[in-house]
Amino acid sequence: MAGLIAGAADIFAEKLAAQQLPAPLTNLSIDDAGLSRSDLAQLFESQATSRRLDLEARRLGGEKRGYYSIGSSGHEGNAAMARALRVSDMAFLHYRSGAFLIERSRQAPGSTPIWDMALSFVASSEDPISGGRHKVLGSKPLFIPPQTSTIASHLPKAVGAAYAVSLARRIGLEDRVLPEDAVIFCNFGDASSNHSTAQGAFNTAAWTSFRNIPLPLVFMCEDNGIGISVPTPEGWVAANYANRPGLVYMACDGRDIASAFLGAQEAARCARLRKKPVFLHMRTVRLMGHAGSDVESAYRARAEIDTDADQDPLLHTARRLVQEGGCSLDDVSSIYGRIADQVRGAMENATTRPKLTSAAEVIAPLVPPAKTTPKAPAPADEKDRATAEPQHLSRIISLTLAEEMAAHKEIVVFGEDVGKKGGVYGASVRLQQKFGSGRVFDTLLDEQAILGMAIGLAHNGFLPIPEIQFLAYVHNAEDQIRGEAASLSFFSNGQYTNPMVVRIAGLAYQKGFGGHFHNDNSVSIFRDIPGVIVACPSSAADAARLLRESIRLAREESRVVIFIEPIALYGTKDLHEPGDGLMTAVLDDVKDAAPFGKVALEGNGADLAIVTYGNGAYMSRRCAKNLEQENIRTRIIDLRWLSPLPMEDVLKGVKGAKAVLIVDECRRSGSLSEEIMAKFMEAGLTQPVARLNGEDTFIPLGPAADTVLVSEDGIMDAARALAAANTRTKK
Ligand SMILES: Cc1ncc(C[n+]2csc(CCOP(=O)(O)OP(=O)(O)O)c2C)c(N)n1
Ligand SMILES: [Mg+2]
């Protein structure tokens, strides 16, 4: 035994050798839990394998041949949950779930969990889940999408996935990923249960269940009593969840495999058969500190650390193997020794495997691989008369959504007030009447829940089109896009994707509601998220074209698209004169889509190219007419795509123009005009360039708003100044 503990202290092995097995925690037998001797032996193997992987990861970390490691030691009771669930019960895992993953792999013949995890721990490009990008617990054949390290951020999508299981059944979705009777599983720590993201997910699940909507979901809180160095108040978790309306509370002891398996089975059964969300509270211990670099003795008393070590779940399973499993202590020791050798061999081998070596390789899965067989559109539904008449932007959006929903049965639209009311601006009007409350539904008031719902739905083959009511309100839920939706393809090397089109009403110039929160003019939070596409239409016709292309990008290329709808243009009908109707469109006449990465070029004036989007494009069009009367001939380059910026097309568009004006309605700092300016510099643009932006401020109420926003007067002045400078240079 001594040989196998070299490098990192193996307290389990030491205690086993010293025959220090703990007293039973319960009077349950393995028979009571429905476990056979061979079940017990297999569970022990999974637990022991996970433990040895932790120890080896630490050893390699210490030798600078591996990386920061956060282990599963003390939490190996979660193997019982893996055994109680089916492999197709999608699992969103806490980082201490090594034993769960190993145990689950028994249900997928041919799995090689030790080798796979070893490759992941040493960041080899052969790691089958992340391709060497991150140490994550995940697997495509095991239905385990990889999770990020942000605690609790996987809970909203678990709720969404559970909702997606029952919704797929209700509306008869054909191409679903998960079986009809699947359960969704997620686990997390005791400290994480306090996070607002977790609280939001519990509340969403409870709210859903309270309304008698089936939600086959198990939340498992693995309570080791501490979060890094901060103890969770004794009894807090039970007190908090034992009596929540809509949540079924159960408890078990993860240190004792019989108790853990009983609890796991009961929770799985309740979720699967009663379709109720369950909160399973599993007692665990944390062994070897929080993570590889953590010095636990700095904040925990020695006695406390030792007490936990005495209650090691491996020791409890070992005791059962001896008392009920027909093994001797020597048998247990030799099983453990064999596993230790196997894990060490795998880890050593893994260190010799290749790593990612170029930026191109690293970033490749930010754009997911194209689908091999995009689903064919269904035959078009009967036409809405409204498509034959001129419509303003918000109505065109609802009509385009209707067109797309009729063609693609997997599309679902949801958000705050999108159902009966049809959205606060009517952009989803009449969709619920047409497609039913399964495909168009009101959510509870929680943007994080809405976006988590979108991710979860996407995991079961839906194409979600969530609506965020106002741009200013996406910020408290931003991580669901930034940390979760956008990163999934990256961390799974393109194996998991969550395509969606997030519609967001935003930008300024709104005359109805005033003030900042309904006039938020910054989109910078989306523009730096790797892989995310941002689109913004500036007219009704373009809204149809851009929305079609955004939906295609999500459906066929699995992309995450943010679709910013300028609120101020929602109801705008006229461009130059009252009654000209130039901002409206007849949907039946707009047959095309706006190709991704291509700008809309209007006019070919040689004096000035105006690069703009959204409200800026609207104002620039109006100004172009007036400038023409002053002999300043313009062309307008409507970006359409705000991220990634279609710079190749922009550079083509400005060619031959004597000057360039960037009309960027967003506030200056972090604005896309900064990026355009930088790219103009890099491209060696020779024409004079100027830019207009909103001031770096929040938007005030009433006419004061005009003092801080780009205005038509401002555009006229800047255009004249550029033209005059050109005339002077010519002289
Ligand atoms: C949102 C967020 N904040 C902070 C952290 C840093 N962090 C990582 S683990 C952790 C403690 C989690 O404790 P608990 O939920 O009890 O899980 P345990 O590690 O005990 O299993 C913290 C604060 C994080 N990963 N995510
Ligand atoms: Mg904890």
Coordinates of N, CA, C and O in Angstrom, one line a residue, residues 49-180:
T49 N -12.0 5.0 -7.8 CA -11.3 5.5 -9.0 C -11.3 7.0 -9.0 O -10.3 7.7 -9.3
S50 N -12.4 7.6 -8.6 CA -12.5 9.1 -8.5 C -11.5 9.6 -7.5 O -10.8 10.6 -7.8
R51 N -11.4 8.9 -6.4 CA -10.4 9.3 -5.3 C -9.0 9.3 -5.9 O -8.2 10.2 -5.7
R52 N -8.7 8.2 -6.6 CA -7.3 8.1 -7.1 C -7.0 9.1 -8.2 O -5.9 9.6 -8.3
L53 N -8.1 9.5 -8.9 CA -7.9 10.5 -9.9 C -7.6 11.9 -9.2 O -6.7 12.6 -9.7
D54 N -8.2 12.1 -8.1 CA -8.0 13.3 -7.4 C -6.5 13.4 -6.9 O -5.8 14.4 -7.0
L55 N -6.1 12.2 -6.4 CA -4.7 12.2 -5.8 C -3.7 12.3 -6.9 O -2.7 13.0 -6.7
E56 N -3.9 11.7 -8.0 CA -3.0 11.7 -9.1 C -2.9 13.2 -9.7 O -1.9 13.7 -10.1
A57 N -4.1 13.8 -9.8 CA -4.2 15.2 -10.3 C -3.3 16.1 -9.4 O -2.6 17.0 -9.9
R58 N -3.4 15.9 -8.1 CA -2.6 16.7 -7.2 C -1.1 16.4 -7.4 O -0.3 17.3 -7.3
R59 N -0.8 15.1 -7.5 CA 0.6 14.8 -7.6 C 1.2 15.4 -8.9 O 2.2 16.1 -8.8
L60 N 0.4 15.3 -10.0 CA 1.0 15.9 -11.2 C 1.0 17.4 -11.1 O 1.9 18.1 -11.6
G61 N 0.0 18.0 -10.4 CA 0.0 19.5 -10.2 C 1.3 19.9 -9.4 O 2.0 20.8 -9.8
G62 N 1.6 19.1 -8.4 CA 2.8 19.4 -7.5 C 4.0 19.3 -8.3 O 5.0 20.0 -8.1
E63 N 4.0 18.4 -9.3 CA 5.2 18.2 -10.1 C 5.2 19.1 -11.3 O 6.1 18.9 -12.3
K64 N 4.3 20.0 -11.4 CA 4.2 21.0 -12.5 C 3.9 20.2 -13.8 O 4.4 20.7 -14.9
R65 N 3.3 19.1 -13.8 CA 3.0 18.4 -15.0 C 1.5 18.3 -15.2 O 1.0 17.8 -16.2
G66 N 0.8 18.9 -14.3 CA -0.7 19.0 -14.4 C -1.1 20.4 -13.9 O -0.3 21.3 -13.7
Y67 N -2.4 20.6 -13.8 CA -2.9 22.0 -13.5 C -3.7 22.0 -12.3 O -4.1 21.0 -11.7
Y68 N -4.1 23.2 -11.9 CA -5.0 23.4 -10.7 C -6.1 22.4 -10.7 O -6.7 22.1 -11.7
S69 N -6.2 21.8 -9.5 CA -7.2 20.7 -9.5 C -8.2 20.9 -8.3 O -7.8 21.3 -7.3
I70 N -9.4 20.7 -8.6 CA -10.5 20.7 -7.6 C -11.1 19.3 -7.6 O -11.5 18.8 -8.7
G71 N -11.1 18.7 -6.5 CA -11.4 17.3 -6.5 C -12.8 16.9 -6.0 O -13.6 17.8 -5.7
S72 N -13.1 15.6 -6.0 CA -14.4 15.1 -5.6 C -14.3 14.4 -4.3 O -15.3 13.8 -3.8
S73 N -13.1 14.5 -3.6 CA -12.9 13.7 -2.4 C -13.9 14.0 -1.3 O -14.0 15.2 -0.9
G74 N -14.6 13.0 -0.8 CA -15.6 13.2 0.2 C -17.0 13.3 -0.3 O -18.0 13.1 0.4
H75 N -17.1 13.5 -1.7 CA -18.4 13.6 -2.3 C -18.7 12.3 -3.2 O -19.6 12.4 -4.0
E76 N -17.9 11.3 -2.9 CA -18.1 10.1 -3.8 C -19.4 9.4 -3.7 O -19.8 8.6 -4.5
G77 N -20.2 9.9 -2.7 CA -21.6 9.3 -2.6 C -22.4 9.6 -3.8 O -23.4 9.0 -4.0
N78 N -22.0 10.6 -4.6 CA -22.8 10.9 -5.8 C -22.8 9.8 -6.8 O -23.6 9.8 -7.7
A79 N -21.9 8.8 -6.6 CA -22.0 7.7 -7.5 C -23.3 7.0 -7.4 O -23.8 6.5 -8.4
A80 N -23.9 7.0 -6.2 CA -25.2 6.4 -6.0 C -26.3 7.1 -6.9 O -27.2 6.4 -7.4
M81 N -26.2 8.4 -7.1 CA -27.1 9.1 -7.9 C -27.0 8.7 -9.3 O -28.0 8.5 -10.0
A82 N -25.7 8.5 -9.8 CA -25.5 8.0 -11.2 C -26.2 6.7 -11.4 O -26.7 6.4 -12.4
R83 N -26.1 5.8 -10.3 CA -26.7 4.5 -10.5 C -28.2 4.5 -10.5 O -28.9 3.7 -11.1
A84 N -28.8 5.5 -9.8 CA -30.2 5.6 -9.7 C -30.8 6.2 -10.9 O -32.0 6.1 -11.2
L85 N -30.0 6.9 -11.7 CA -30.5 7.6 -12.9 C -30.1 6.7 -14.2 O -29.3 5.9 -14.1
R86 N -30.8 7.1 -15.3 CA -30.4 6.5 -16.6 C -29.4 7.3 -17.2 O -29.3 8.5 -17.0
V87 N -28.6 6.7 -18.1 CA -27.6 7.5 -18.8 C -28.2 8.7 -19.6 O -27.6 9.7 -19.7
S88 N -29.4 8.5 -20.1 CA -30.0 9.5 -20.9 C -30.7 10.6 -20.1 O -31.3 11.5 -20.6
D89 N -30.6 10.5 -18.8 CA -31.1 11.6 -17.9 C -30.0 12.7 -17.9 O -29.0 12.6 -17.1
M90 N -30.2 13.7 -18.6 CA -29.1 14.7 -18.8 C -28.7 15.3 -17.4 O -29.5 15.6 -16.6
A91 N -27.4 15.4 -17.2 CA -26.8 15.8 -15.9 C -26.0 17.0 -16.1 O -25.0 17.0 -16.9
F92 N -26.3 18.0 -15.3 CA -25.5 19.3 -15.2 C -24.7 19.2 -13.9 O -25.4 19.4 -12.8
L93 N -23.4 19.0 -13.9 CA -22.7 18.6 -12.7 C -21.9 19.6 -12.0 O -21.3 20.5 -12.6
H94 N -21.9 19.5 -10.6 CA -21.0 20.2 -9.7 C -19.6 19.7 -10.0 O -19.4 18.5 -10.5
Y95 N -18.6 20.5 -9.7 CA -17.2 20.0 -10.0 C -16.7 18.9 -9.1 O -15.7 18.3 -9.4
R96 N -17.5 18.5 -8.1 CA -17.1 17.3 -7.3 C -17.8 16.0 -7.7 O -18.2 15.2 -6.9
S97 N -17.9 15.9 -9.0 CA -18.8 14.7 -9.5 C -18.0 13.7 -10.2 O -18.6 13.0 -11.1
G98 N -16.7 13.5 -9.9 CA -15.9 12.5 -10.6 C -16.6 11.1 -10.4 O -16.7 10.3 -11.4
A99 N -17.0 10.7 -9.2 CA -17.6 9.4 -9.0 C -18.9 9.2 -9.8 O -19.2 8.2 -10.3
F100 N -19.7 10.3 -9.9 CA -20.9 10.2 -10.7 C -20.6 9.9 -12.1 O -21.2 9.0 -12.7
L101 N -19.6 10.6 -12.7 CA -19.3 10.4 -14.1 C -18.8 9.0 -14.3 O -19.2 8.3 -15.3
I102 N -17.9 8.5 -13.4 CA -17.3 7.2 -13.6 C -18.4 6.1 -13.5 O -18.5 5.2 -14.3
E103 N -19.3 6.3 -12.5 CA -20.3 5.3 -12.3 C -21.3 5.3 -13.5 O -21.7 4.3 -13.9
R104 N -21.6 6.5 -14.0 CA -22.6 6.6 -15.1 C -22.0 5.9 -16.3 O -22.7 5.3 -17.1
S105 N -20.7 5.9 -16.5 CA -20.1 5.4 -17.7 C -20.3 3.8 -17.8 O -20.2 3.3 -18.9
R106 N -20.7 3.2 -16.7 CA -21.0 1.8 -16.8 C -22.2 1.6 -17.7 O -22.4 0.5 -18.2
Q107 N -23.1 2.6 -17.8 CA -24.3 2.4 -18.6 C -24.0 2.7 -20.1 O -24.9 2.7 -20.9
A108 N -22.8 3.1 -20.4 CA -22.4 3.3 -21.8 C -21.2 2.4 -22.2 O -20.1 2.8 -22.0
P109 N -21.5 1.2 -22.6 CA -20.5 0.2 -22.8 C -19.4 0.8 -23.8 O -19.7 1.5 -24.7
G110 N -18.2 0.4 -23.5 CA -17.1 1.0 -24.3 C -16.5 2.3 -23.8 O -15.5 2.8 -24.3
S111 N -17.1 2.8 -22.7 CA -16.6 4.1 -22.1 C -15.2 3.8 -21.5 O -15.0 2.7 -21.0
T112 N -14.4 4.9 -21.6 CA -13.1 4.8 -20.9 C -12.9 6.0 -20.0 O -12.1 6.9 -20.3
P113 N -13.7 6.0 -18.9 CA -13.7 7.3 -18.1 C -12.4 7.7 -17.5 O -12.0 8.8 -17.4
I114 N -11.6 6.7 -17.1 CA -10.3 7.0 -16.5 C -9.4 7.7 -17.5 O -8.8 8.8 -17.2
W115 N -9.3 7.1 -18.6 CA -8.4 7.7 -19.7 C -8.9 9.1 -20.1 O -8.2 10.0 -20.2
D116 N -10.3 9.2 -20.3 CA -10.8 10.4 -20.7 C -10.6 11.5 -19.7 O -10.2 12.6 -20.0
M117 N -10.8 11.2 -18.4 CA -10.6 12.2 -17.4 C -9.1 12.6 -17.2 O -8.7 13.7 -17.0
A118 N -8.2 11.5 -17.4 CA -6.8 11.8 -17.3 C -6.4 12.8 -18.4 O -5.7 13.8 -18.1
L119 N -6.9 12.6 -19.6 CA -6.6 13.5 -20.7 C -7.1 14.9 -20.4 O -6.4 15.9 -20.7
S120 N -8.2 15.0 -19.8 CA -8.8 16.3 -19.5 C -7.9 17.0 -18.4 O -7.7 18.2 -18.5
F121 N -7.5 16.2 -17.4 CA -6.7 16.8 -16.3 C -5.4 17.4 -16.7 O -4.9 18.3 -16.1
V122 N -4.8 16.8 -17.8 CA -3.5 17.3 -18.2 C -3.7 18.2 -19.5 O -2.7 18.6 -20.1
A123 N -4.9 18.6 -19.8 CA -5.2 19.5 -20.9 C -4.7 18.9 -22.2 O -4.1 19.7 -23.0
S124 N -4.9 17.7 -22.5 CA -4.4 17.1 -23.8 C -5.5 17.4 -24.8 O -6.7 17.3 -24.5
S125 N -5.0 17.7 -26.0 CA -6.0 18.0 -27.1 C -6.8 16.7 -27.4 O -7.8 16.8 -28.2
E126 N -6.4 15.6 -26.9 CA -7.2 14.3 -27.2 C -8.3 14.2 -26.1 O -9.0 13.2 -26.2
D127 N -8.4 15.1 -25.2 CA -9.4 15.0 -24.2 C -10.8 15.0 -24.9 O -11.1 15.9 -25.7
P128 N -11.6 13.9 -24.8 CA -12.8 13.8 -25.7 C -13.9 14.8 -25.4 O -14.8 15.0 -26.2
I129 N -13.8 15.5 -24.3 CA -14.9 16.5 -24.1 C -14.5 17.9 -24.5 O -15.1 18.5 -25.3
S130 N -13.4 18.4 -23.9 CA -13.1 19.8 -24.2 C -12.0 20.0 -25.3 O -11.6 21.1 -25.7
G131 N -11.4 18.9 -25.7 CA -10.3 18.9 -26.6 C -9.1 19.6 -26.1 O -8.4 20.3 -26.8
G132 N -8.9 19.6 -24.8 CA -7.7 20.2 -24.2 C -7.9 21.7 -23.8 O -7.0 22.3 -23.4
R133 N -9.2 22.2 -23.8 CA -9.4 23.6 -23.5 C -9.5 23.8 -22.0 O -9.3 24.9 -21.5
H134 N -10.0 22.9 -21.3 CA -10.3 23.1 -19.9 C -10.5 21.7 -19.2 O -11.0 20.8 -19.8
K135 N -10.2 21.7 -17.9 CA -10.6 20.5 -17.2 C -12.0 20.6 -16.8 O -12.4 21.5 -16.0
V136 N -12.8 19.8 -17.5 CA -14.3 19.9 -17.2 C -14.8 18.5 -17.1 O -14.2 17.5 -17.7
L137 N -15.8 18.3 -16.3 CA -16.5 17.0 -16.3 C -17.6 17.0 -17.3 O -18.5 17.9 -17.2
G138 N -17.5 16.2 -18.3 CA -18.5 16.2 -19.3 C -18.3 15.1 -20.3 O -17.2 14.5 -20.3
S139 N -19.4 14.8 -21.0 CA -19.3 13.7 -22.0 C -20.5 13.7 -22.9 O -21.6 13.8 -22.4
K140 N -20.3 13.5 -24.2 CA -21.4 13.5 -25.1 C -22.2 12.2 -24.9 O -23.4 12.2 -24.7
P141 N -21.5 11.0 -25.0 CA -22.3 9.8 -24.8 C -22.9 9.6 -23.5 O -23.9 8.9 -23.3
L142 N -22.4 10.3 -22.5 CA -23.0 10.2 -21.1 C -24.1 11.3 -20.8 O -24.5 11.4 -19.7
F143 N -24.4 12.1 -21.8 CA -25.4 13.1 -21.6 C -25.0 14.1 -20.5 O -25.8 14.4 -19.6
I144 N -23.7 14.4 -20.5 CA -23.2 15.3 -19.4 C -22.6 16.5 -20.1 O -21.4 16.5 -20.5
P145 N -23.4 17.6 -20.4 CA -22.8 18.8 -21.0 C -21.7 19.4 -20.0 O -22.0 19.4 -18.8
P146 N -20.6 19.8 -20.5 CA -19.6 20.3 -19.5 C -20.1 21.6 -18.8 O -20.8 22.4 -19.5
Q147 N -19.7 21.8 -17.6 CA -20.1 23.0 -16.9 C -18.9 23.9 -16.7 O -17.7 23.5 -16.6
T148 N -19.2 25.2 -16.6 CA -18.1 26.2 -16.3 C -17.9 26.2 -14.8 O -18.6 25.5 -14.1
S149 N -16.9 27.0 -14.4 CA -16.6 27.0 -13.0 C -17.4 28.0 -12.2 O -17.4 28.0 -10.9
T150 N -18.3 28.7 -12.8 CA -19.2 29.7 -12.1 C -20.2 28.9 -11.4 O -21.0 28.2 -12.0
I151 N -20.2 28.9 -10.0 CA -21.1 28.1 -9.3 C -22.5 28.5 -9.5 O -22.8 29.7 -9.8
A152 N -23.4 27.5 -9.6 CA -24.9 27.7 -9.7 C -25.3 28.1 -11.1 O -26.5 28.1 -11.4
S153 N -24.4 28.5 -12.0 CA -24.9 29.0 -13.3 C -25.5 27.9 -14.2 O -26.1 28.2 -15.2
H154 N -25.3 26.7 -13.8 CA -25.9 25.6 -14.6 C -27.3 25.2 -14.1 O -28.0 24.4 -14.7
L155 N -27.7 25.9 -13.0 CA -29.1 25.5 -12.5 C -30.2 26.0 -13.4 O -31.2 25.3 -13.6
P156 N -30.2 27.3 -13.8 CA -31.3 27.7 -14.7 C -31.5 26.9 -15.9 O -32.6 26.6 -16.4
K157 N -30.3 26.4 -16.5 CA -30.5 25.6 -17.7 C -31.0 24.2 -17.4 O -31.7 23.6 -18.2
A158 N -30.7 23.7 -16.2 CA -31.3 22.4 -15.8 C -32.8 22.5 -15.7 O -33.5 21.7 -16.1
V159 N -33.3 23.7 -15.1 CA -34.7 23.9 -15.1 C -35.3 23.9 -16.5 O -36.3 23.3 -16.8
G160 N -34.6 24.6 -17.4 CA -35.0 24.8 -18.8 C -35.0 23.4 -19.5 O -36.0 23.1 -20.2
A161 N -34.0 22.6 -19.2 CA -34.0 21.2 -19.8 C -35.2 20.4 -19.3 O -35.8 19.6 -20.1
A162 N -35.5 20.5 -18.0 CA -36.6 19.7 -17.5 C -37.9 20.2 -18.1 O -38.8 19.4 -18.5
Y163 N -38.0 21.5 -18.3 CA -39.2 22.0 -18.9 C -39.3 21.5 -20.4 O -40.4 21.2 -20.9
A164 N -38.1 21.4 -21.0 CA -38.1 21.0 -22.4 C -38.5 19.6 -22.6 O -39.0 19.2 -23.6
V165 N -38.2 18.7 -21.6 CA -38.6 17.3 -21.6 C -40.1 17.2 -21.7 O -40.7 16.6 -22.6
S166 N -40.8 18.0 -20.8 CA -42.3 17.9 -20.8 C -42.9 18.6 -22.0 O -43.9 18.2 -22.5
L167 N -42.3 19.8 -22.4 CA -42.8 20.5 -23.5 C -42.7 19.7 -24.8 O -43.7 19.7 -25.6
A168 N -41.6 19.0 -25.0 CA -41.5 18.2 -26.2 C -42.6 17.2 -26.3 O -43.1 16.9 -27.4
R169 N -42.9 16.6 -25.1 CA -44.0 15.6 -25.1 C -45.3 16.3 -25.5 O -46.1 15.8 -26.3
R170 N -45.5 17.4 -24.8 CA -46.8 18.1 -25.0 C -47.1 18.6 -26.4 O -48.2 18.5 -26.9
I171 N -46.0 19.1 -27.0 CA -46.3 19.6 -28.4 C -45.8 18.6 -29.5 O -45.9 19.0 -30.7
G172 N -45.4 17.5 -29.1 CA -45.0 16.4 -30.1 C -43.8 16.8 -30.9 O -43.8 16.6 -32.1
L173 N -42.8 17.4 -30.2 CA -41.6 17.7 -31.0 C -40.9 16.4 -31.5 O -40.7 15.5 -30.8
E174 N -40.6 16.4 -32.8 CA -40.1 15.2 -33.4 C -38.6 15.0 -33.1 O -38.2 13.9 -32.6
D175 N -37.8 15.9 -33.4 CA -36.3 15.7 -33.2 C -35.8 16.1 -31.9 O -35.0 17.0 -31.7
R176 N -36.3 15.4 -30.9 CA -35.9 15.7 -29.5 C -34.6 14.9 -29.2 O -34.4 13.8 -29.8
V177 N -33.9 15.4 -28.2 CA -32.7 14.7 -27.8 C -32.9 13.7 -26.7 O -32.4 12.7 -26.6
L178 N -33.8 14.2 -25.8 CA -34.1 13.4 -24.5 C -35.3 12.6 -24.6 O -36.3 13.0 -25.2
P179 N -35.3 11.4 -24.0 CA -36.5 10.5 -24.0 C -37.7 11.2 -23.3 O -37.4 12.1 -22.4
E180 N -38.8 10.8 -23.6 CA -40.1 11.3 -23.0 C -40.1 11.3 -21.5 O -40.7 12.1 -20.8

